[in-house]
Coordinates of C-alpha atoms and ligand atoms in Angstrom, one line a residue:
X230 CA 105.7 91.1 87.9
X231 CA 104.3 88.4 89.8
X232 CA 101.9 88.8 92.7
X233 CA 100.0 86.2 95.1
X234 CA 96.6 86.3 94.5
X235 CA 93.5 85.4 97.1
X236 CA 91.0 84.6 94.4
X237 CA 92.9 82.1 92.5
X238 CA 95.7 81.4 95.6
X239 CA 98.3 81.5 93.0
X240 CA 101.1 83.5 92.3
X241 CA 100.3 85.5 88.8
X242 CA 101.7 87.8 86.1
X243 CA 100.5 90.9 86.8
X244 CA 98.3 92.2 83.8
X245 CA 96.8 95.6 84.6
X246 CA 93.3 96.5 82.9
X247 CA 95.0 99.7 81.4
X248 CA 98.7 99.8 80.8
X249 CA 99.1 103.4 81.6
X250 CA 97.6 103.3 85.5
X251 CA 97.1 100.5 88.0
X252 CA 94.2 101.6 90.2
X253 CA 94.7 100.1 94.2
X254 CA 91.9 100.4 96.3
X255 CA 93.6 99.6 100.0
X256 CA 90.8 99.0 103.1
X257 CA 91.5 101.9 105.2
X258 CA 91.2 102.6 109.0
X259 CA 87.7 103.1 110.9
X260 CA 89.0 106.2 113.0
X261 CA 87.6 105.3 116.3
X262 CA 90.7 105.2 117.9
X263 CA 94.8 105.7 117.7
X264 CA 95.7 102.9 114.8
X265 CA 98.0 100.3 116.4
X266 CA 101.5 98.8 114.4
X267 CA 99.6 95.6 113.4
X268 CA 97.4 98.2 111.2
X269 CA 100.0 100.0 110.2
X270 CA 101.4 96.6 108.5
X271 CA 98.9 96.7 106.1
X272 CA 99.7 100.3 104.8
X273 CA 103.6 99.5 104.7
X274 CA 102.4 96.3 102.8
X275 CA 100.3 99.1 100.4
X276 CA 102.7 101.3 100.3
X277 CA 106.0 98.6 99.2
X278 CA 103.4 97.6 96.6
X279 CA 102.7 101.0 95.1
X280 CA 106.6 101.6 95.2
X281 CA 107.3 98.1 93.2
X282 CA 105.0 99.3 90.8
X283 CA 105.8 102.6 90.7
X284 CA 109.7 101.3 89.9
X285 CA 108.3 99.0 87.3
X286 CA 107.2 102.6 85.0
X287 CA 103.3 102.1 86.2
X288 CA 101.5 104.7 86.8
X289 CA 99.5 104.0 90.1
X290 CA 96.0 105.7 91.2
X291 CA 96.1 104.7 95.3
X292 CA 92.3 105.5 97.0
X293 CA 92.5 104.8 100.6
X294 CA 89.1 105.4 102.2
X295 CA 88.5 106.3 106.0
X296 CA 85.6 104.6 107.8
X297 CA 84.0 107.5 110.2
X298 CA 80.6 106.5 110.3
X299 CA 78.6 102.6 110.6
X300 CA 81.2 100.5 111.5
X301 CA 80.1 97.6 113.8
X302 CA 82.0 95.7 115.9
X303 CA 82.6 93.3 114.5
X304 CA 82.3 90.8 111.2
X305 CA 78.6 90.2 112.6
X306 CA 75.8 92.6 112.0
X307 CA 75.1 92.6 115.7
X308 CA 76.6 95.0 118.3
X309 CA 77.2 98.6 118.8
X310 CA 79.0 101.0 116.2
X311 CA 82.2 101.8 117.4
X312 CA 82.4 105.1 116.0
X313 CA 79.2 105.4 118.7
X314 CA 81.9 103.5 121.2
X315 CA 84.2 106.3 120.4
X316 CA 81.2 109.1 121.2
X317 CA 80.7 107.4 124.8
X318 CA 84.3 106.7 125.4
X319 CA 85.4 110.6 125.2
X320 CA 81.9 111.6 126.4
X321 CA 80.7 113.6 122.9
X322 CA 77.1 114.0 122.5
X323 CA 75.5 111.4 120.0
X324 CA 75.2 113.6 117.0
X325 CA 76.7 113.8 113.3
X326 CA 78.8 116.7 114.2
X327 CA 80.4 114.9 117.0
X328 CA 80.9 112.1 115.2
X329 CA 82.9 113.7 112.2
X330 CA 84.7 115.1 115.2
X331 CA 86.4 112.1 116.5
X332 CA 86.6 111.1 113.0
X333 CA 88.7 114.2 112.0
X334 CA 91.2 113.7 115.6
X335 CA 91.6 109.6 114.9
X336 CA 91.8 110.5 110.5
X337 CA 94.9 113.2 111.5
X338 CA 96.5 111.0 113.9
X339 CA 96.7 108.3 111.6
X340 CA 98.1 110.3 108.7
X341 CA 100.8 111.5 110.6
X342 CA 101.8 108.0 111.6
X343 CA 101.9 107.5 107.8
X344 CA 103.9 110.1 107.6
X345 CA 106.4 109.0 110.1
X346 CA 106.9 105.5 108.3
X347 CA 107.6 107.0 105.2
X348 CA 104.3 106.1 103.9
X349 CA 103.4 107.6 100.4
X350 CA 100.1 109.3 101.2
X351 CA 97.2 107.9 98.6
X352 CA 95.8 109.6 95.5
X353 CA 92.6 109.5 97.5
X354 CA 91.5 109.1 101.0
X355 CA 87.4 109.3 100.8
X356 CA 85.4 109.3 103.6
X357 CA 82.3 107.1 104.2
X358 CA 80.8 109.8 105.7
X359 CA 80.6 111.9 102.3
X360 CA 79.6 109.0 100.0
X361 CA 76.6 108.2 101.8
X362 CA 74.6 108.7 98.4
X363 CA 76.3 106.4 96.7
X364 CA 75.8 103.9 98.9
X365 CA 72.4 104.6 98.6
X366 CA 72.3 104.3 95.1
X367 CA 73.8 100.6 95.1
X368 CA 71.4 99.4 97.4
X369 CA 68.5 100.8 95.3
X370 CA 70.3 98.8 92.7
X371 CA 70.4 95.4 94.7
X372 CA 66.5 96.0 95.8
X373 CA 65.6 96.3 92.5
X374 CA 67.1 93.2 91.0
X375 CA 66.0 91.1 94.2
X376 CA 69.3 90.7 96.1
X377 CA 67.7 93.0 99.0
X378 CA 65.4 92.4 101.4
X379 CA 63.9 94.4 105.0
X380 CA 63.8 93.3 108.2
X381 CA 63.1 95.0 111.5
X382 CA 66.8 96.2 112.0
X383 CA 67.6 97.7 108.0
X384 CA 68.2 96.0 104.8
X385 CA 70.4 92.9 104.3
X386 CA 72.4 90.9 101.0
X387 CA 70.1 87.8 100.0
X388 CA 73.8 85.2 99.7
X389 CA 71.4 83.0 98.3
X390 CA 70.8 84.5 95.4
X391 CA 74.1 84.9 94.7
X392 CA 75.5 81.5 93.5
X393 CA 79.6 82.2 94.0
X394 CA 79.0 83.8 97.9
X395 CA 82.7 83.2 99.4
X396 CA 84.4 82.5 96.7
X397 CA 87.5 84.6 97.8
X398 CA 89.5 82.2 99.8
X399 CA 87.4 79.8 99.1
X400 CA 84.7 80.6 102.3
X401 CA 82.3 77.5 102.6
X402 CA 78.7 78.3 102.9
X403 CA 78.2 74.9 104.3
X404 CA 80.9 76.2 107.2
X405 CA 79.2 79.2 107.1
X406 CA 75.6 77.8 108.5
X407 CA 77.1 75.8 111.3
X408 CA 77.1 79.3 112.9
X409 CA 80.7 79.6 113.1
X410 CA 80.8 82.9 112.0
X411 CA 78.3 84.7 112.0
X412 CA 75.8 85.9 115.0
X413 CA 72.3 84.8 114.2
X414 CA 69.7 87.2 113.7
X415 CA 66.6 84.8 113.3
X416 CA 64.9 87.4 111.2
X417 CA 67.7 86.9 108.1
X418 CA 67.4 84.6 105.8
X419 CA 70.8 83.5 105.6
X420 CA 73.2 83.4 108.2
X421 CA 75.8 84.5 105.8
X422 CA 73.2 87.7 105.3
X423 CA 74.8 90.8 105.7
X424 CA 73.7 94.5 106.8
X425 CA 73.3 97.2 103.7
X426 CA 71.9 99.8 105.6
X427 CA 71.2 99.7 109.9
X428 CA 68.6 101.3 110.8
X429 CA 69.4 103.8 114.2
X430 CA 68.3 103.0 117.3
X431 CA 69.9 105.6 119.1
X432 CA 68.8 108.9 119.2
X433 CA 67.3 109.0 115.7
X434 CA 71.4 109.3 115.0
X435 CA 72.4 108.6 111.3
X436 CA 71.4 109.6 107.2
X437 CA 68.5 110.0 105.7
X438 CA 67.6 106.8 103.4
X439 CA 64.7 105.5 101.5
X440 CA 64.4 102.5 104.3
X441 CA 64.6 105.5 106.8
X442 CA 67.3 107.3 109.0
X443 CA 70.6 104.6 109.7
X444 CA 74.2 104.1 108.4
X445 CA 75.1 102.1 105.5
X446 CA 76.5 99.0 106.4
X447 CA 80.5 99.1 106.7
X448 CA 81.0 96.7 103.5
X449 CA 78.8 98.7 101.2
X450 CA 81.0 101.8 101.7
X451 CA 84.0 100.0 100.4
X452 CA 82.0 99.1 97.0
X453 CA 80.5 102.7 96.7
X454 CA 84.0 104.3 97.2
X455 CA 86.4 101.9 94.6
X456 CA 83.7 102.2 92.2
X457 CA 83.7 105.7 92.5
X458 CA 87.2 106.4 92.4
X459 CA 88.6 103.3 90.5
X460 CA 85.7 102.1 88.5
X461 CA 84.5 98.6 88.1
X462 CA 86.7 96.5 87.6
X463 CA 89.5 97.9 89.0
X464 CA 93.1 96.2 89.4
X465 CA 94.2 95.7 93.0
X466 CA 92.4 95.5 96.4
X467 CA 94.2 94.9 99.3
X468 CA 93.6 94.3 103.4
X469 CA 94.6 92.2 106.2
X470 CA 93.5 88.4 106.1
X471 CA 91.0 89.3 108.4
X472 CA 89.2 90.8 105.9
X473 CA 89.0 87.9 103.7
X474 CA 86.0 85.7 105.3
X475 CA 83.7 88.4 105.3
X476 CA 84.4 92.2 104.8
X477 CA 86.0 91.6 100.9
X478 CA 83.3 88.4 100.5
X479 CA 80.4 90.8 100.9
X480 CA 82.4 93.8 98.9
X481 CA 82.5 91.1 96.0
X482 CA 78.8 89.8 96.7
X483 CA 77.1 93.7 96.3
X484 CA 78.9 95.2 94.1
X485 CA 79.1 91.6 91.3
X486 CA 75.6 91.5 92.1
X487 CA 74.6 95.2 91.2
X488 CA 76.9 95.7 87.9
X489 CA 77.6 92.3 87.0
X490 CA 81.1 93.1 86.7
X491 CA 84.0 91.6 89.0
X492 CA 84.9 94.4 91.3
X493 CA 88.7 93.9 91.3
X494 CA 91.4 91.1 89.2
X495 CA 93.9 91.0 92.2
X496 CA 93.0 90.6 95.7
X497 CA 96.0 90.9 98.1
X498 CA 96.7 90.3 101.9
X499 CA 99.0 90.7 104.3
X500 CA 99.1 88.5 106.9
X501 CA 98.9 90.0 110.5
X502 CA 101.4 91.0 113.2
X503 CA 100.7 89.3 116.5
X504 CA 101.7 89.4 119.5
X505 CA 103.4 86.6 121.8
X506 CA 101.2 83.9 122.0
X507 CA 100.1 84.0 118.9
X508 CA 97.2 86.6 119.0
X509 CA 96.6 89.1 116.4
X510 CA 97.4 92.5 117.6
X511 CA 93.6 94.2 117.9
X512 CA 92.5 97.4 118.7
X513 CA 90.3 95.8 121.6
X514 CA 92.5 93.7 123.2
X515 CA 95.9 93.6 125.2
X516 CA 98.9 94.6 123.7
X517 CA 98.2 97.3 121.6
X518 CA 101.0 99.2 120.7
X519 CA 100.8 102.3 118.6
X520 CA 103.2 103.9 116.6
X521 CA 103.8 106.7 119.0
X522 CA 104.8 104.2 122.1
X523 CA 107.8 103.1 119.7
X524 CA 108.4 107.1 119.2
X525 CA 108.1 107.6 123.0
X526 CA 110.6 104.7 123.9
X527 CA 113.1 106.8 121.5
X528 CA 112.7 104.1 119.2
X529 CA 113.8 105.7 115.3
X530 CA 109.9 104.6 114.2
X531 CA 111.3 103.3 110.5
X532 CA 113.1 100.3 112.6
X533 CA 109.8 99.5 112.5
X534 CA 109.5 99.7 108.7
X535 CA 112.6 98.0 108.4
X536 CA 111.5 95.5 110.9
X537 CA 108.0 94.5 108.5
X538 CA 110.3 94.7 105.3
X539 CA 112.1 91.8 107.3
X540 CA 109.6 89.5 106.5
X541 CA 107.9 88.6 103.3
X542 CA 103.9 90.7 103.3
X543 CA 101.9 86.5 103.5
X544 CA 104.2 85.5 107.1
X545 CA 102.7 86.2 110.2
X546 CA 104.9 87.9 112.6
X547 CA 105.2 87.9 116.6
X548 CA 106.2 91.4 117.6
X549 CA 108.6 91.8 120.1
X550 CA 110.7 94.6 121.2
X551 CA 113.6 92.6 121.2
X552 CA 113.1 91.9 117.3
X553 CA 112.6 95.3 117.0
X554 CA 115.9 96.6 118.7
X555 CA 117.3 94.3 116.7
X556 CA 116.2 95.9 113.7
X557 CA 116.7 99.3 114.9
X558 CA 120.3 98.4 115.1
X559 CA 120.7 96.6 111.8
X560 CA 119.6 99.8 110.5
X561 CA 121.6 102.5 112.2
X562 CA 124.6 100.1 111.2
X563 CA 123.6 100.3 107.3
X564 CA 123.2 104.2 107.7
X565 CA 126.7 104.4 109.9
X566 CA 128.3 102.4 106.9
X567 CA 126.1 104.6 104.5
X568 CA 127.5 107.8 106.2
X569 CA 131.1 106.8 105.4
X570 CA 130.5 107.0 101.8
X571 CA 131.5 109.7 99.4
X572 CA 128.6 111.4 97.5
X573 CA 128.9 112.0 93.9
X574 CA 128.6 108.3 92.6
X575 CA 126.6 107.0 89.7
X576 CA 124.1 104.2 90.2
X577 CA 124.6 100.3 89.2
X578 CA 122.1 98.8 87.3
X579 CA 123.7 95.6 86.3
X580 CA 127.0 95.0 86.9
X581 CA 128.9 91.6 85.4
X582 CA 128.0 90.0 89.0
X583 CA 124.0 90.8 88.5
X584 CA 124.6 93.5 91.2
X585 CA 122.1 96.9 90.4
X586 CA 119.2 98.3 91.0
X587 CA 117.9 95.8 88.2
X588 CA 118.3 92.9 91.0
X589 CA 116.3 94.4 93.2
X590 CA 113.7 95.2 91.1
X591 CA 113.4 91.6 89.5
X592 CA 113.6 90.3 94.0
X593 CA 110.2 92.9 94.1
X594 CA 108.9 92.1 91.2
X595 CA 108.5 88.7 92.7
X596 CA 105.5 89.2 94.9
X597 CA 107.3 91.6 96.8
X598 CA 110.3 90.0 98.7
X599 CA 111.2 92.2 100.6
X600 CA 113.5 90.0 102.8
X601 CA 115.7 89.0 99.9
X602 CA 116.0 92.5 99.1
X603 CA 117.1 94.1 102.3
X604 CA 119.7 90.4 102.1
X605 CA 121.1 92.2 98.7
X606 CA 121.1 95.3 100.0
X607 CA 123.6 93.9 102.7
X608 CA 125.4 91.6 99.6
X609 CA 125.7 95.0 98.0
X610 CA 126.7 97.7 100.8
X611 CA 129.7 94.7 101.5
X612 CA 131.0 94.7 97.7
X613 CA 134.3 96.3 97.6
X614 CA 134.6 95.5 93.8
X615 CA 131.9 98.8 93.6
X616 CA 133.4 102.1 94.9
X617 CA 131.9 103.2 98.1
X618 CA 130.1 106.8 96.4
X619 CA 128.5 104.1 93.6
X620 CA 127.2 101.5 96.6
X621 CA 126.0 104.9 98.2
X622 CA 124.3 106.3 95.1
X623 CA 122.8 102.6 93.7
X624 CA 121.7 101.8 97.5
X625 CA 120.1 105.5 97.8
X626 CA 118.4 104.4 94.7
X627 CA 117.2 101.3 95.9
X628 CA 115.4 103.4 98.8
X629 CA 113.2 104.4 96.3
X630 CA 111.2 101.1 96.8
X631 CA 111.7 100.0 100.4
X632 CA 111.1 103.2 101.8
X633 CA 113.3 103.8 104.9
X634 CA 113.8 107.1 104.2
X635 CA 117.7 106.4 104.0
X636 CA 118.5 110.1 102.7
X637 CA 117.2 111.7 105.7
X638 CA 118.8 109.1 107.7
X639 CA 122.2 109.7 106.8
X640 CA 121.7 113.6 107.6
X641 CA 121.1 113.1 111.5
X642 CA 122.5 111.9 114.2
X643 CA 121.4 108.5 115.3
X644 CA 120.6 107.3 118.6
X645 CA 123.0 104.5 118.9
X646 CA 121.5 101.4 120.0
X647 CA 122.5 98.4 121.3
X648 CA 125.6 100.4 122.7
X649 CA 126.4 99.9 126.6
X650 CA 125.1 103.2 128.7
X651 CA 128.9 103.9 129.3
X652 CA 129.7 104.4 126.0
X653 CA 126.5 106.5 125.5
X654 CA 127.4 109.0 128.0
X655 CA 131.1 109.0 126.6
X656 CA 129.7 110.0 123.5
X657 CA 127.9 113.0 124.6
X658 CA 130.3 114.1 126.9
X659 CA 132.8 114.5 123.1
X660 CA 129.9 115.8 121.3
X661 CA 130.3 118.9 123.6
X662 CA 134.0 118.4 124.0
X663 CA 134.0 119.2 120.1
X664 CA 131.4 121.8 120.4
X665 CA 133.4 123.4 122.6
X666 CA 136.1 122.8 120.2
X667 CA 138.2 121.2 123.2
X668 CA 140.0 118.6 121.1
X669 CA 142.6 117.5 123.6
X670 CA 139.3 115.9 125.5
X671 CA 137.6 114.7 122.4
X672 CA 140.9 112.8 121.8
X673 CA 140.8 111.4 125.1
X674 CA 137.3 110.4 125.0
X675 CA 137.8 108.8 122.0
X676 CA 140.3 106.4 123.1
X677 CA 138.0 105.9 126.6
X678 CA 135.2 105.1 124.2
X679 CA 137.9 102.7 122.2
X680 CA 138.9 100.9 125.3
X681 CA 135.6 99.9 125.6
X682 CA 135.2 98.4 122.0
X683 CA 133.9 101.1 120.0
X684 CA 135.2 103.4 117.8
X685 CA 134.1 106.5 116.8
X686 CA 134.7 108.7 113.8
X687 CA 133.5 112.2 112.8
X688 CA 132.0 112.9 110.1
X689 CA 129.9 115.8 108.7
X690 CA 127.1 114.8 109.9
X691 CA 128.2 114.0 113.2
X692 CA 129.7 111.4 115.1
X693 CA 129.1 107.7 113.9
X694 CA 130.1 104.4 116.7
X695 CA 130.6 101.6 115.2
X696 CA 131.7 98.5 117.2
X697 CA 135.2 97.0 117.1
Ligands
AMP225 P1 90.6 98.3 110.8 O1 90.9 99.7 111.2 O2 90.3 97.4 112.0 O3 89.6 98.2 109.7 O4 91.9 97.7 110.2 C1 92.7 98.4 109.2 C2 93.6 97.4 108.5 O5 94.5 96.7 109.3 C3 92.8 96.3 107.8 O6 93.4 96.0 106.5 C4 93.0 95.1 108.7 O7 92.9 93.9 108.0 C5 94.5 95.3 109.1 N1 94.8 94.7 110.4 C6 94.1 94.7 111.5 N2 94.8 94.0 112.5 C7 96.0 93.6 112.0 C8 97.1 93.0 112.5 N3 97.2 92.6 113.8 N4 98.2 92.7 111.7 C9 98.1 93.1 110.4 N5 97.1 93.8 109.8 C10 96.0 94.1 110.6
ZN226 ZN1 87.0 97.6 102.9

């Protein structure tokens, strides 16, 4: 299996530490708000990983963790939390309690969303809020061996005592002092510096700490957590790009510098979905879409899955709804065509084309390419050479990596999309003409439908349009 790697910017074979169990470690959420769908790219990305691997006869141990507390707002040390944003915004006191509150609504609401996209939930979804002592204990760790240091605001990462600072995607330190980055505090040292522990300003709001009561800093509790869970070294990490410059920079800087270990071999990121214009889809700006706007517009929400798989995990995407309609009906098609086959099939690993579940496998195992497998899938659904149960069983089987949830699929009835209004209302007018078990007008409306360049057929789950 090869994957893309950001510390070397290669492709590699994939060599896990332990053969038995890959351990992930994916950046999760900080639950201050409803996730939006350019999130939610990174956890389909996470998730088609853990499948591939999963497929491959790995083992896989998937922590997730949930930021609830100390999350600025921003790379920069500077600002106000945001889980404090979310206290004001919904007009919660400032306390602890309150604060694992709004944690607990925004944690819930983001499961279900992985829920709806088929996601596989993690082995593990910590929350910083319960790993506080450990955080703790690694900044001890880094004041002892020198790499800490006090200022008025909490305690910061020395960069200059750590030679390789931004060596994941190769982050300049040079670049990095023109200011680019990085607000200046004129009290660090560095402007690369980064926050361990903030002290509170607000309200004596926060955890107890040797340096007195604060929040650890937001990268600290991603080092605390994959140590704890994964150990150190573990295999994979993944995030966005965004995270690259500084978040998974400072993650390497700590946690290298207190165990003198590399914290993981692979380092993977997706690239983000923006919207038109070019703009990354953010949780502060215009154009946030969440998961349930696409569920509200009677959108089937794994179009959107089907819609990410579209394009390989490193392409930027512009979102549009068009592109997404246009998935949504790409995939109701391969379900229609899916629901016209016979059950009871046996699944194709190899046939004397190359045609099986092998083929995609070996398309995954290639840094996940997803785009060349949904382009099989569609080579395969078409081969009449296979009998229509064996495409159904070997494609069902295929599922088992991209996700869509195709067995449920085939059990409902789909919205049809991209159909004409007419035809729409034809179509429920014969679902009660057969309900009623008037068949005389279910013929009739069948050939009104026809005239209008569909045809529909009945099935046992339902009626299924397909176009002329
Ligand atoms: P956050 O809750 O902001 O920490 O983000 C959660 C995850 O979503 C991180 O892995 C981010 O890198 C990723 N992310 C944020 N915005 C986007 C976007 N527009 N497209 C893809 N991934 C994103
Ligand atoms: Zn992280």
């Amino acid at each position: 299996m090869k994957l893309y790697n950001t510390l070397t910017g290669k492709k590699e074979d994939f060599k896990p530490i332990n053969d038995k169990m890959v351990g992930i470690y994916n950046c999760g959420p900080t639950v201050y708000n409803y996730a939006h769908i350019g999130n939610l790219r990174a956890y389909v990305f996470a998730d088609v990983l853990r499948r591939t691997l999963e497929w491959s006869g790995y083992k896989v141990k998937q922590v997730m963790n949930i930021t609830d507390i100390g999350q600025l707002t921003s790379d920069a040390d500077e600002g106000e939390d945001k889980m404090v944003k979310a206290l004001k915004r919904e007009a919660l006191p400032l306390t602890l309690k309150a604060m694992n509150e709004v944690g607990e609504k925004y944690k819930g609401a983001f499961i279900e969303d992985l829920k709806t996209l088929n996601i596989e939930m993690p082995d593990k979804m910590p929350k910083a809020s319960e790993h506080v002592a450990e955080d703790i204990e690694i900044i001890k760790k880094l004041e002892e061996k020198g790499f800490a240091y006090k200022i008025s605001d909490g305690i910061y990462f020395d960069t200059a005592k750590f030679p390789n600072y931004g060596k994941l995607g190769g982050v300049n330190k040079a670049k990095l002092k023109e200011g680019a980055r990085v607000t200046s505090n004129p009290e660090k040292k560095n402007p690369a510096d980064f926050n361990l522990w903030k002290l509170s300003t607000s309200a004596n709001l926060g955890f107890d700490s040797p340096w007195g009561t604060g929040f650890p800093g937001w990268h600290i509790e991603c080092s605390a957590m994959s140590r704890k869970y994964l150990g150190q070294p573990f295999d994979i990490h993944t995030g966005g790009v965004d995270h690259i410059g500084t978040h998974h920079n400072n993650e390497i800087a700590q946690s290298e510098a207190a165990f003198d270990a590399p914290l993981a071999n692979y380092w993977m990121h997706n690239e983000h979905l923006n919207i038109s214009g070019g703009e990354k889809m953010a949780k502060s700006g215009e154009g946030f879409i969440t998961l349930q706007t696409i569920v509200k517009k009677k959108i089937n929400p794994l179009a959107y899955r089907y819609y990410l798989l579209g394009a390989n995990y490193r392409t930027p995407m512009i979102f549009s709804f068009e592109a997404l309609s246009g998935a949504e009906t790409a995939l109701n098609r391969l379900v229609n065509i899916l629901k016209t086959m016979p059950e009871g099939g046996k699944v194709i690993e190899n046939n004397e084309n190359g045609f099986g579940t092998k083929k995609i496998g070996d398309l995954l195992d290639d840094d996940l390419d997803t785009p060349s497998a949904i382009a099989f899938l569609w080579d395969f659904i078409k081969d009449e050479n296979i009998s229509p149960s064996d495409r159904r069983a070997t494609i069902l089987k295929f599922d088992e990596t991209l996700g869509l949830n195709l067995i449920e699929l085939i059990k409902k009835e789909l919205a049809p999309v991209g159909i004409p209004h007419a035809v729409k209302k034809l179509l429920s007018e014969r679902e009660s003409a057969r309900a009623s078990k008037n068949w005389n007008d279910a013929d009739k409306l069948r050939d009104e439908i026809k005239s209008l360049g569909f045809e529909v057929k009945d099935t046992d789950n339902g009626q299924v349009i397909t176009e002329i």
